[in-house]
Amino acid sequence: MRITVVGGGVIGLLTAIECVRAPGVDQVDLVDAGPIPSPLATSNDRLRVVRALHRNDFALTTAAAGAHTAWLDVERLLGARFYHPTGALTAVSAENASAELATLTAVGAKAWALSPQDVAAWYPRVHFPEGTAAVLEATAGVVLADHALVAMAHWLGEQPQVRLHPHREVVSVTAVDGAGVVRYADGGTLTSDRVVVAAGPWSRELLAGSVGSDLTLYRQSVLSYRPPTCRRNWAEMPVVLGLGPVGDAWFMPIVPQSDAPMRLSAASACRPVDEMTDRGTPDQWRHHLIELFSHVIQSFDPAGIVGATDGYYLSERTRGGPLLASYGSGTVWAFAACGGMSFKFAPQIARAIADRAVGAAPRPTGLESIDRPRQLAAVGEE
Ligand SMILES: Cc1cc2nc3c(=O)[nH]c(=O)nc-3n(C[C@H](O)[C@H](O)[C@H](O)COP(=O)(O)OP(=O)(O)OC[C@H]3O[C@@H](n4cnc5c(N)ncnc54)[C@H](O)[C@@H]3O)c2cc1C
């Protein structure tokens, strides 16, 4: 079997790796419009969070409980170090702390509940609203995302059955007589038994049928912050979530093994947009985050902001998460919507996509929208 993967972000790279490891696959072609990995990929950022706890959401927490181990497995396979289990601290109300802890321990995560007094004493540099407790997950951390993508591309480049095709923009993917046909912008084509489309926020343009109208494009602003003082203290922190007046702000700490600055953002800095334009952060959103974090980080100093960037992702409209779809009777598999947390789930998602593409029995992922892929009408059949 010959499989083509379009898109060299975290999903495409890990899906290609899974396909290489699947029995019966003779050749895997990985195509990207840019270099592999591409600096434009949503995944190609400095840090991405891996954590299990999603407050009041048992299903998502259960699914995410496998992410920590899955990333350790990826590191082992590639022989590279890019996942740093810094832990994750989620602020919760004191009355919910024991229920959230029970959820986490039930799904096998290692975690502790911290009282409001513990939180205030252990994390004096963060401002938690009066009376806030927290849950500290040890089986959580951050992936040095750019390093991880390089390690994946390197591993693939060493496999004899893999062909990497950087700088090849794909303009259409069709199923023709049981084969998948990828058409390049320069008019060339690549035909294989199966095609996987993992084109991140660009996937709408490549998809058959009307799925595009079921997807919402989001744009999120993130500040890069180097604390002007006490930098070492910030390097001993976990990822912290559930901050700010409505509990939607988060930051990624300094990771001692990296020169990446802290990353600060909030769900309120994420908004639906019509199209992808630039990556610069408009002043309005930069000011919004500065104002928010001046109440979250003690002695927050705007002079420590060393950058601000915007990123994009697509979400399925009704459930608000990722979406796997297929057309051409399973010839083409498309990760149509990556959603805002597919990096941490990427090893599980890649397994689910690869199992389907190679025709193996799908291993459980815990991700409902992945486990029940949507069938699309073939091009022209709508
Ligand atoms: C600001 C921000 C913060 C986030 N934080 C987290 C987090 O902490 N944890 C988490 O789990 N998730 C997080 N996410 C979500 C996560 O980053 C994405 O879900 C994930 O990276 C998507 O990966 P992907 O491989 O699907 O897409 P991408 O990484 O975007 O890769 C798509 C690839 O397809 C290529 N491509 C596109 N079109 C074509 C074409 N026509 N021809 C050829 N190649 C093409 C692109 O060049 C690119 O390399 C965050 C997202 C944003 C925006």
Short mmCIF file of C-alpha atoms and ligand atoms in Angstrom, two decimals:
data_model
loop_
_atom_site.label_atom_id
_atom_site.label_comp_id
_atom_site.label_asym_id
_atom_site.label_seq_id
_atom_site.Cartn_x
_atom_site.Cartn_y
_atom_site.Cartn_z
CA MET A 1 0.00 0.00 0.00
CA ARG A 2 1.16 3.50 -0.83
CA ILE A 3 -0.05 6.40 1.33
CA THR A 4 0.31 10.14 0.79
CA VAL A 5 0.06 12.54 3.71
CA VAL A 6 -0.60 16.20 2.86
CA GLY A 7 0.64 18.54 5.60
CA GLY A 8 3.77 18.35 7.72
CA GLY A 9 2.45 19.76 11.00
CA VAL A 10 2.32 17.61 14.11
CA ILE A 11 -0.68 15.60 12.83
CA GLY A 12 0.77 14.92 9.38
CA LEU A 13 4.23 14.04 10.71
CA LEU A 14 2.93 11.67 13.39
CA THR A 15 0.40 10.11 10.99
CA ALA A 16 3.21 9.46 8.51
CA ILE A 17 5.24 7.85 11.32
CA GLU A 18 2.29 5.63 12.27
CA CYS A 19 1.78 4.64 8.62
CA VAL A 20 5.46 3.69 8.28
CA ARG A 21 5.10 1.42 11.31
CA ALA A 22 1.86 -0.20 10.09
CA PRO A 23 2.14 -3.62 8.44
CA GLY A 24 1.56 -3.71 4.69
CA VAL A 25 2.60 -0.14 3.92
CA ASP A 26 5.32 0.01 1.24
CA GLN A 27 5.65 3.73 0.73
CA VAL A 28 4.69 6.91 2.58
CA ASP A 29 4.87 10.28 0.79
CA LEU A 30 4.72 13.40 2.95
CA VAL A 31 3.94 16.63 1.10
CA ASP A 32 4.03 20.19 2.40
CA ALA A 33 3.64 23.59 0.77
CA GLY A 34 6.67 24.80 2.75
CA PRO A 35 9.77 23.18 4.20
CA ILE A 36 9.25 20.10 6.41
CA PRO A 37 8.57 21.14 9.10
CA SER A 38 7.15 24.43 7.89
CA PRO A 39 7.60 27.59 9.96
CA LEU A 40 3.99 28.46 9.06
CA ALA A 41 2.46 25.29 10.58
CA THR A 42 0.27 26.01 13.61
CA SER A 43 2.21 23.28 15.40
CA ASN A 44 5.56 24.94 14.76
CA ASP A 45 5.59 27.07 17.88
CA ARG A 46 7.94 27.08 20.85
CA LEU A 47 5.74 25.41 23.49
CA ARG A 48 2.54 23.37 23.59
CA VAL A 49 0.77 22.20 26.75
CA VAL A 50 -0.06 18.56 27.54
CA ARG A 51 -2.49 18.12 30.44
CA ALA A 52 -5.45 15.97 31.35
CA LEU A 53 -7.78 18.05 33.50
CA HIS A 54 -10.67 19.77 31.72
CA ARG A 55 -12.86 21.19 34.45
CA ASN A 56 -16.34 19.66 34.58
CA ASP A 57 -15.61 17.51 31.52
CA PHE A 58 -15.10 13.86 32.39
CA ALA A 59 -15.02 12.64 28.76
CA LEU A 60 -12.33 15.08 27.67
CA THR A 61 -10.31 14.49 30.85
CA THR A 62 -10.48 10.73 30.23
CA ALA A 63 -9.32 11.16 26.64
CA ALA A 64 -6.52 13.49 27.66
CA ALA A 65 -5.27 11.16 30.40
CA GLY A 66 -3.47 9.14 27.72
CA ALA A 67 -1.64 12.15 26.24
CA HIS A 68 1.21 12.26 28.78
CA THR A 69 2.24 8.64 28.20
CA ALA A 70 1.69 8.96 24.45
CA TRP A 71 4.21 11.81 24.27
CA LEU A 72 6.76 9.87 26.33
CA ASP A 73 6.32 7.01 23.81
CA VAL A 74 6.94 9.37 20.89
CA GLU A 75 10.15 10.58 22.55
CA ARG A 76 11.31 7.00 23.04
CA LEU A 77 10.60 6.08 19.44
CA LEU A 78 12.43 9.10 18.04
CA GLY A 79 15.28 8.97 20.57
CA ALA A 80 14.94 12.70 21.24
CA ARG A 81 14.01 14.79 24.27
CA PHE A 82 11.36 17.49 23.80
CA TYR A 83 8.62 16.72 26.35
CA HIS A 84 9.22 18.29 29.75
CA PRO A 85 6.84 17.17 32.51
CA THR A 86 6.68 20.53 34.28
CA GLY A 87 3.26 19.59 35.71
CA ALA A 88 0.08 21.64 35.32
CA LEU A 89 -1.70 23.62 37.98
CA THR A 90 -5.39 24.37 37.40
CA ALA A 91 -7.13 26.91 39.61
CA VAL A 92 -10.55 25.69 40.79
CA SER A 93 -13.03 26.81 43.40
CA ALA A 94 -12.36 25.32 46.85
CA GLU A 95 -15.65 23.40 46.77
CA ASN A 96 -14.83 21.75 43.40
CA ALA A 97 -11.23 20.79 44.16
CA SER A 98 -11.89 17.32 45.55
CA ALA A 99 -14.30 16.39 42.71
CA GLU A 100 -11.78 17.50 40.04
CA LEU A 101 -9.02 15.59 41.86
CA ALA A 102 -11.23 12.48 41.99
CA THR A 103 -11.80 12.71 38.22
CA LEU A 104 -8.09 12.94 37.57
CA THR A 105 -7.13 10.07 39.85
CA ALA A 106 -9.96 7.94 38.39
CA VAL A 107 -8.40 8.30 34.93
CA GLY A 108 -4.94 7.40 36.23
CA ALA A 109 -3.30 10.83 36.42
CA LYS A 110 -0.98 11.63 39.31
CA ALA A 111 -2.40 14.70 41.02
CA TRP A 112 -2.93 16.57 44.28
CA ALA A 113 -5.45 19.11 45.51
CA LEU A 114 -4.05 22.31 46.98
CA SER A 115 -5.98 24.40 49.49
CA PRO A 116 -6.24 28.18 49.03
CA GLN A 117 -3.53 28.51 51.70
CA ASP A 118 -1.20 26.07 49.87
CA VAL A 119 -1.77 27.88 46.59
CA ALA A 120 -0.96 31.28 48.10
CA ALA A 121 2.12 29.93 49.90
CA TRP A 122 3.54 27.84 47.04
CA TYR A 123 2.92 30.26 44.18
CA PRO A 124 3.35 33.76 45.59
CA ARG A 125 4.19 35.20 42.15
CA VAL A 126 0.75 34.39 40.76
CA HIS A 127 -2.35 36.22 41.81
CA PHE A 128 -5.17 33.78 42.49
CA PRO A 129 -8.54 35.25 43.41
CA GLU A 130 -9.28 35.09 47.15
CA GLY A 131 -10.29 31.59 48.25
CA THR A 132 -9.14 29.83 45.06
CA ALA A 133 -7.89 26.27 45.43
CA ALA A 134 -6.06 24.28 42.74
CA VAL A 135 -5.32 20.84 41.38
CA LEU A 136 -1.69 20.04 40.56
CA GLU A 137 -1.17 17.36 37.88
CA ALA A 138 2.29 15.76 37.84
CA THR A 139 1.57 13.78 34.67
CA ALA A 140 1.45 16.93 32.53
CA GLY A 141 3.93 19.28 30.94
CA VAL A 142 5.05 21.13 27.86
CA VAL A 143 6.37 19.93 24.52
CA LEU A 144 9.13 21.99 22.91
CA ALA A 145 6.99 21.88 19.78
CA ASP A 146 9.54 23.14 17.23
CA HIS A 147 12.14 20.64 18.48
CA ALA A 148 9.59 17.81 18.37
CA LEU A 149 8.66 18.55 14.73
CA VAL A 150 12.33 18.58 13.69
CA ALA A 151 12.89 15.21 15.41
CA MET A 152 9.83 13.72 13.65
CA ALA A 153 10.92 15.01 10.22
CA HIS A 154 14.44 13.69 10.85
CA TRP A 155 13.15 10.23 11.80
CA LEU A 156 10.97 10.10 8.70
CA GLY A 157 13.86 11.24 6.51
CA GLU A 158 15.84 8.19 7.65
CA GLN A 159 13.17 5.62 6.72
CA PRO A 160 13.78 3.96 3.34
CA GLN A 161 10.05 3.76 2.54
CA VAL A 162 9.47 7.52 3.09
CA ARG A 163 9.64 10.26 0.45
CA LEU A 164 9.51 13.84 1.70
CA HIS A 165 8.14 16.44 -0.73
CA PRO A 166 8.74 19.93 0.72
CA HIS A 167 7.73 23.10 -1.16
CA ARG A 168 4.91 21.35 -3.06
CA GLU A 169 1.62 23.18 -2.67
CA VAL A 170 -1.38 20.91 -3.13
CA VAL A 171 -4.46 22.43 -4.79
CA SER A 172 -6.83 19.45 -4.77
CA VAL A 173 -7.23 15.95 -3.38
CA THR A 174 -9.68 13.67 -5.17
CA ALA A 175 -10.66 10.00 -5.11
CA VAL A 176 -10.62 8.54 -8.62
CA ASP A 177 -11.43 4.86 -9.23
CA GLY A 178 -10.34 3.82 -5.74
CA ALA A 179 -7.08 5.80 -5.81
CA GLY A 180 -6.24 9.12 -4.17
CA VAL A 181 -4.98 11.83 -6.49
CA VAL A 182 -3.07 14.80 -5.13
CA ARG A 183 -2.76 17.68 -7.59
CA TYR A 184 0.04 20.21 -7.15
CA ALA A 185 -0.13 23.93 -7.91
CA ASP A 186 2.36 23.38 -10.74
CA GLY A 187 -0.03 20.90 -12.40
CA GLY A 188 1.83 17.71 -11.40
CA THR A 189 0.02 14.87 -9.64
CA LEU A 190 0.82 12.15 -7.13
CA THR A 191 -1.38 9.05 -7.06
CA SER A 192 -1.53 6.58 -4.18
CA ASP A 193 -3.86 4.05 -2.55
CA ARG A 194 -4.82 6.38 0.28
CA VAL A 195 -4.43 10.09 1.01
CA VAL A 196 -4.48 11.71 4.44
CA VAL A 197 -5.10 15.48 4.50
CA ALA A 198 -3.69 17.14 7.63
CA ALA A 199 -3.43 20.70 6.40
CA GLY A 200 -4.32 22.38 9.73
CA PRO A 201 -6.23 25.64 9.34
CA TRP A 202 -5.78 25.45 5.54
CA SER A 203 -7.73 22.18 5.23
CA ARG A 204 -11.04 23.84 4.19
CA GLU A 205 -9.62 24.70 0.79
CA LEU A 206 -8.69 21.08 0.07
CA LEU A 207 -11.85 19.31 1.23
CA ALA A 208 -14.64 17.76 -0.75
CA GLY A 209 -18.27 18.45 -0.04
CA SER A 210 -19.76 21.09 2.18
CA VAL A 211 -17.74 20.35 5.33
CA GLY A 212 -16.11 23.77 5.05
CA SER A 213 -19.35 25.45 6.11
CA ASP A 214 -19.36 23.34 9.31
CA LEU A 215 -15.99 24.68 10.39
CA THR A 216 -15.19 27.85 12.30
CA LEU A 217 -11.80 29.52 11.95
CA TYR A 218 -10.35 30.93 15.19
CA ARG A 219 -7.52 33.36 15.70
CA GLN A 220 -5.75 33.47 19.06
CA SER A 221 -3.26 36.01 20.39
CA VAL A 222 -0.38 34.98 22.66
CA LEU A 223 2.17 37.18 24.45
CA SER A 224 5.80 36.11 24.88
CA TYR A 225 7.10 37.29 28.24
CA ARG A 226 10.53 37.28 29.88
CA PRO A 227 10.12 38.32 33.51
CA PRO A 228 12.61 41.15 34.04
CA THR A 229 13.45 39.80 37.55
CA CYS A 230 13.50 36.45 39.42
CA ARG A 231 13.62 34.49 36.16
CA ARG A 232 14.81 31.36 37.94
CA ASN A 233 11.61 31.24 40.01
CA TRP A 234 9.51 31.17 36.85
CA ALA A 235 11.56 28.22 35.62
CA GLU A 236 10.39 26.15 38.56
CA MET A 237 6.71 26.66 37.80
CA PRO A 238 4.19 24.28 36.26
CA VAL A 239 1.88 25.38 33.45
CA VAL A 240 -0.86 27.40 35.20
CA LEU A 241 -4.48 27.51 34.00
CA GLY A 242 -7.81 28.80 35.24
CA LEU A 243 -6.53 32.30 36.03
CA GLY A 244 -8.10 35.74 35.76
CA PRO A 245 -11.56 36.98 36.73
CA VAL A 246 -13.39 34.33 34.65
CA GLY A 247 -10.78 31.57 34.97
CA ASP A 248 -9.85 31.46 31.28
CA ALA A 249 -6.26 32.78 31.38
CA TRP A 250 -3.20 30.54 31.29
CA PHE A 251 0.56 30.72 31.03
CA MET A 252 3.33 28.37 30.04
CA PRO A 253 6.39 28.72 32.30
CA ILE A 254 10.05 29.07 31.41
CA VAL A 255 11.39 25.61 30.58
CA PRO A 256 14.99 25.43 31.84
CA GLN A 257 16.04 23.22 28.88
CA SER A 258 14.91 25.89 26.38
CA ASP A 259 15.40 29.58 25.70
CA ALA A 260 11.67 29.99 24.97
CA PRO A 261 10.02 32.87 26.84
CA MET A 262 6.88 32.36 28.93
CA ARG A 263 3.67 32.32 26.85
CA LEU A 264 0.58 34.10 28.17
CA SER A 265 -2.93 33.92 26.76
CA ALA A 266 -6.62 33.43 27.52
CA ALA A 267 -9.73 32.06 25.86
CA SER A 268 -10.95 35.65 25.71
CA ALA A 269 -8.08 36.41 23.28
CA CYS A 270 -9.42 33.80 20.85
CA ARG A 271 -12.05 34.96 18.36
CA PRO A 272 -13.74 33.64 15.23
CA VAL A 273 -12.50 35.20 11.99
CA ASP A 274 -13.43 34.78 8.33
CA GLU A 275 -9.99 34.13 6.91
CA MET A 276 -6.32 33.72 7.72
CA THR A 277 -4.36 36.90 7.17
CA ASP A 278 -1.22 37.90 9.05
CA ARG A 279 0.24 36.59 12.33
CA GLY A 280 0.79 39.97 13.95
CA THR A 281 -1.17 40.71 17.13
CA PRO A 282 -3.43 43.76 16.75
CA ASP A 283 -2.94 46.40 19.47
CA GLN A 284 -6.44 45.78 20.83
CA TRP A 285 -5.61 42.14 21.65
CA ARG A 286 -2.11 42.91 22.93
CA HIS A 287 -3.61 45.49 25.32
CA HIS A 288 -6.34 43.07 26.35
CA LEU A 289 -3.75 40.47 27.41
CA ILE A 290 -1.50 43.05 29.09
CA GLU A 291 -4.44 44.31 31.13
CA LEU A 292 -5.48 40.76 32.04
CA PHE A 293 -2.02 39.59 33.09
CA SER A 294 -1.30 42.73 35.09
CA HIS A 295 -3.90 41.29 37.50
CA VAL A 296 -2.65 37.69 37.22
CA ILE A 297 1.12 37.92 37.59
CA GLN A 298 2.46 39.73 40.63
CA SER A 299 4.73 42.63 39.60
CA PHE A 300 3.86 42.06 35.93
CA ASP A 301 6.08 44.37 33.90
CA PRO A 302 5.00 45.10 30.29
CA ALA A 303 8.67 45.80 29.53
CA GLY A 304 9.15 42.02 29.79
CA ILE A 305 6.94 41.41 26.73
CA VAL A 306 9.33 40.29 24.01
CA GLY A 307 6.77 39.41 21.36
CA ALA A 308 3.16 38.72 20.49
CA THR A 309 1.87 36.42 17.78
CA ASP A 310 -1.45 35.18 16.50
CA GLY A 311 -2.18 31.60 15.47
CA TYR A 312 -5.16 30.00 13.72
CA TYR A 313 -7.11 26.78 14.01
CA LEU A 314 -10.36 25.34 12.66
CA SER A 315 -13.04 23.85 14.91
CA GLU A 316 -16.10 21.82 14.08
CA ARG A 317 -19.07 24.16 14.59
CA THR A 318 -21.45 22.15 16.76
CA ARG A 319 -19.10 20.29 19.10
CA GLY A 320 -16.34 22.89 18.91
CA GLY A 321 -13.45 20.46 18.52
CA PRO A 322 -11.59 18.38 15.97
CA LEU A 323 -13.20 16.55 13.05
CA LEU A 324 -12.04 13.59 11.03
CA ALA A 325 -13.86 13.03 7.74
CA SER A 326 -13.48 10.72 4.79
CA TYR A 327 -14.59 10.51 1.19
CA GLY A 328 -14.16 8.25 -1.80
CA SER A 329 -15.16 5.17 0.29
CA GLY A 330 -12.23 5.65 2.63
CA THR A 331 -9.64 6.55 -0.01
CA VAL A 332 -9.20 10.06 1.42
CA TRP A 333 -9.04 10.76 5.17
CA ALA A 334 -9.08 14.39 6.19
CA PHE A 335 -8.36 15.87 9.59
CA ALA A 336 -10.74 18.62 8.60
CA ALA A 337 -10.67 20.59 11.86
CA CYS A 338 -7.65 20.48 14.13
CA GLY A 339 -9.28 22.33 17.03
CA GLY A 340 -7.48 24.23 19.78
CA MET A 341 -5.92 21.26 21.56
CA SER A 342 -4.82 18.80 18.92
CA PHE A 343 -1.16 19.13 19.69
CA LYS A 344 -1.42 17.26 22.95
CA PHE A 345 -3.74 14.67 21.39
CA ALA A 346 -1.60 14.37 18.24
CA PRO A 347 -0.06 10.94 19.03
CA GLN A 348 -3.57 9.54 19.69
CA ILE A 349 -5.13 11.31 16.70
CA ALA A 350 -2.35 10.13 14.38
CA ARG A 351 -2.91 6.53 15.48
CA ALA A 352 -6.65 6.86 14.81
CA ILE A 353 -6.11 8.35 11.35
CA ALA A 354 -3.39 5.87 10.36
CA ASP A 355 -5.48 2.87 11.49
CA ARG A 356 -8.29 4.02 9.22
CA ALA A 357 -6.06 4.89 6.30
CA VAL A 358 -4.33 1.48 6.30
CA GLY A 359 -7.61 -0.37 6.99
CA ALA A 360 -6.63 -1.71 10.44
CA ALA A 361 -9.12 -2.03 13.31
CA PRO A 362 -9.13 1.42 14.94
CA ARG A 363 -7.51 1.45 18.37
CA PRO A 364 -9.63 3.42 20.89
CA THR A 365 -8.64 7.06 21.33
CA GLY A 366 -11.30 8.33 23.70
CA LEU A 367 -11.93 11.17 21.24
CA GLU A 368 -15.51 10.93 20.09
CA SER A 369 -15.20 13.19 17.08
CA ILE A 370 -12.26 11.15 15.85
CA ASP A 371 -13.80 7.79 16.62
CA ARG A 372 -16.89 8.63 14.59
CA PRO A 373 -15.52 10.10 11.38
CA ARG A 374 -17.90 11.93 9.11
CA GLN A 375 -18.46 10.61 5.58
CA LEU A 376 -18.35 13.37 3.01
CA ALA A 377 -19.92 13.31 -0.41
CA ALA A 378 -17.30 12.82 -3.08
CA VAL A 379 -16.36 15.91 -5.05
CA GLY A 380 -19.19 16.86 -7.39
CA GLU A 381 -21.69 14.56 -5.68
CA GLU A 382 -23.32 17.06 -3.38
C1 LIG B 1 -2.16 30.08 19.85
C2 LIG B 1 -2.41 28.61 19.89
C3 LIG B 1 -2.04 27.89 21.02
C4 LIG B 1 -2.27 26.52 21.07
N1 LIG B 1 -1.90 25.84 22.19
C5 LIG B 1 -2.09 24.50 22.24
C6 LIG B 1 -1.65 23.75 23.36
O1 LIG B 1 -1.05 24.31 24.28
N2 LIG B 1 -1.89 22.42 23.39
C7 LIG B 1 -2.53 21.80 22.37
O2 LIG B 1 -2.76 20.60 22.46
N3 LIG B 1 -2.91 22.46 21.26
C8 LIG B 1 -2.72 23.81 21.16
N4 LIG B 1 -3.10 24.50 20.06
C9 LIG B 1 -3.70 23.78 18.92
C10 LIG B 1 -2.64 23.03 18.10
O3 LIG B 1 -1.48 23.84 17.94
C11 LIG B 1 -3.20 22.62 16.74
O4 LIG B 1 -4.42 21.94 16.92
C12 LIG B 1 -2.23 21.70 16.00
O5 LIG B 1 -0.92 22.23 16.04
C13 LIG B 1 -2.68 21.50 14.57
O6 LIG B 1 -1.71 20.70 13.91
P1 LIG B 1 -1.91 20.25 12.40
O7 LIG B 1 -0.79 19.34 12.06
O8 LIG B 1 -3.30 19.78 12.20
O9 LIG B 1 -1.80 21.62 11.54
P2 LIG B 1 -0.52 22.53 11.24
O10 LIG B 1 0.50 22.43 12.31
O11 LIG B 1 -1.02 23.89 10.90
O12 LIG B 1 0.13 21.86 9.93
C14 LIG B 1 -0.51 21.96 8.69
C15 LIG B 1 0.57 21.79 7.60
O13 LIG B 1 -0.10 21.65 6.35
C16 LIG B 1 0.62 22.37 5.38
N5 LIG B 1 -0.32 22.74 4.30
C17 LIG B 1 -1.41 23.50 4.41
N6 LIG B 1 -2.02 23.64 3.22
C18 LIG B 1 -1.29 22.91 2.34
C19 LIG B 1 -1.40 22.69 0.93
N7 LIG B 1 -2.41 23.21 0.23
N8 LIG B 1 -0.45 21.93 0.32
C20 LIG B 1 0.57 21.38 1.07
N9 LIG B 1 0.73 21.58 2.39
C21 LIG B 1 -0.19 22.34 3.02
C22 LIG B 1 1.12 23.59 6.13
O14 LIG B 1 2.26 24.16 5.46
C23 LIG B 1 1.48 22.99 7.49
O15 LIG B 1 2.83 22.56 7.53
C24 LIG B 1 -2.89 25.86 19.97
C25 LIG B 1 -3.24 26.60 18.83
C26 LIG B 1 -3.00 27.95 18.78
C27 LIG B 1 -3.36 28.71 17.54
#
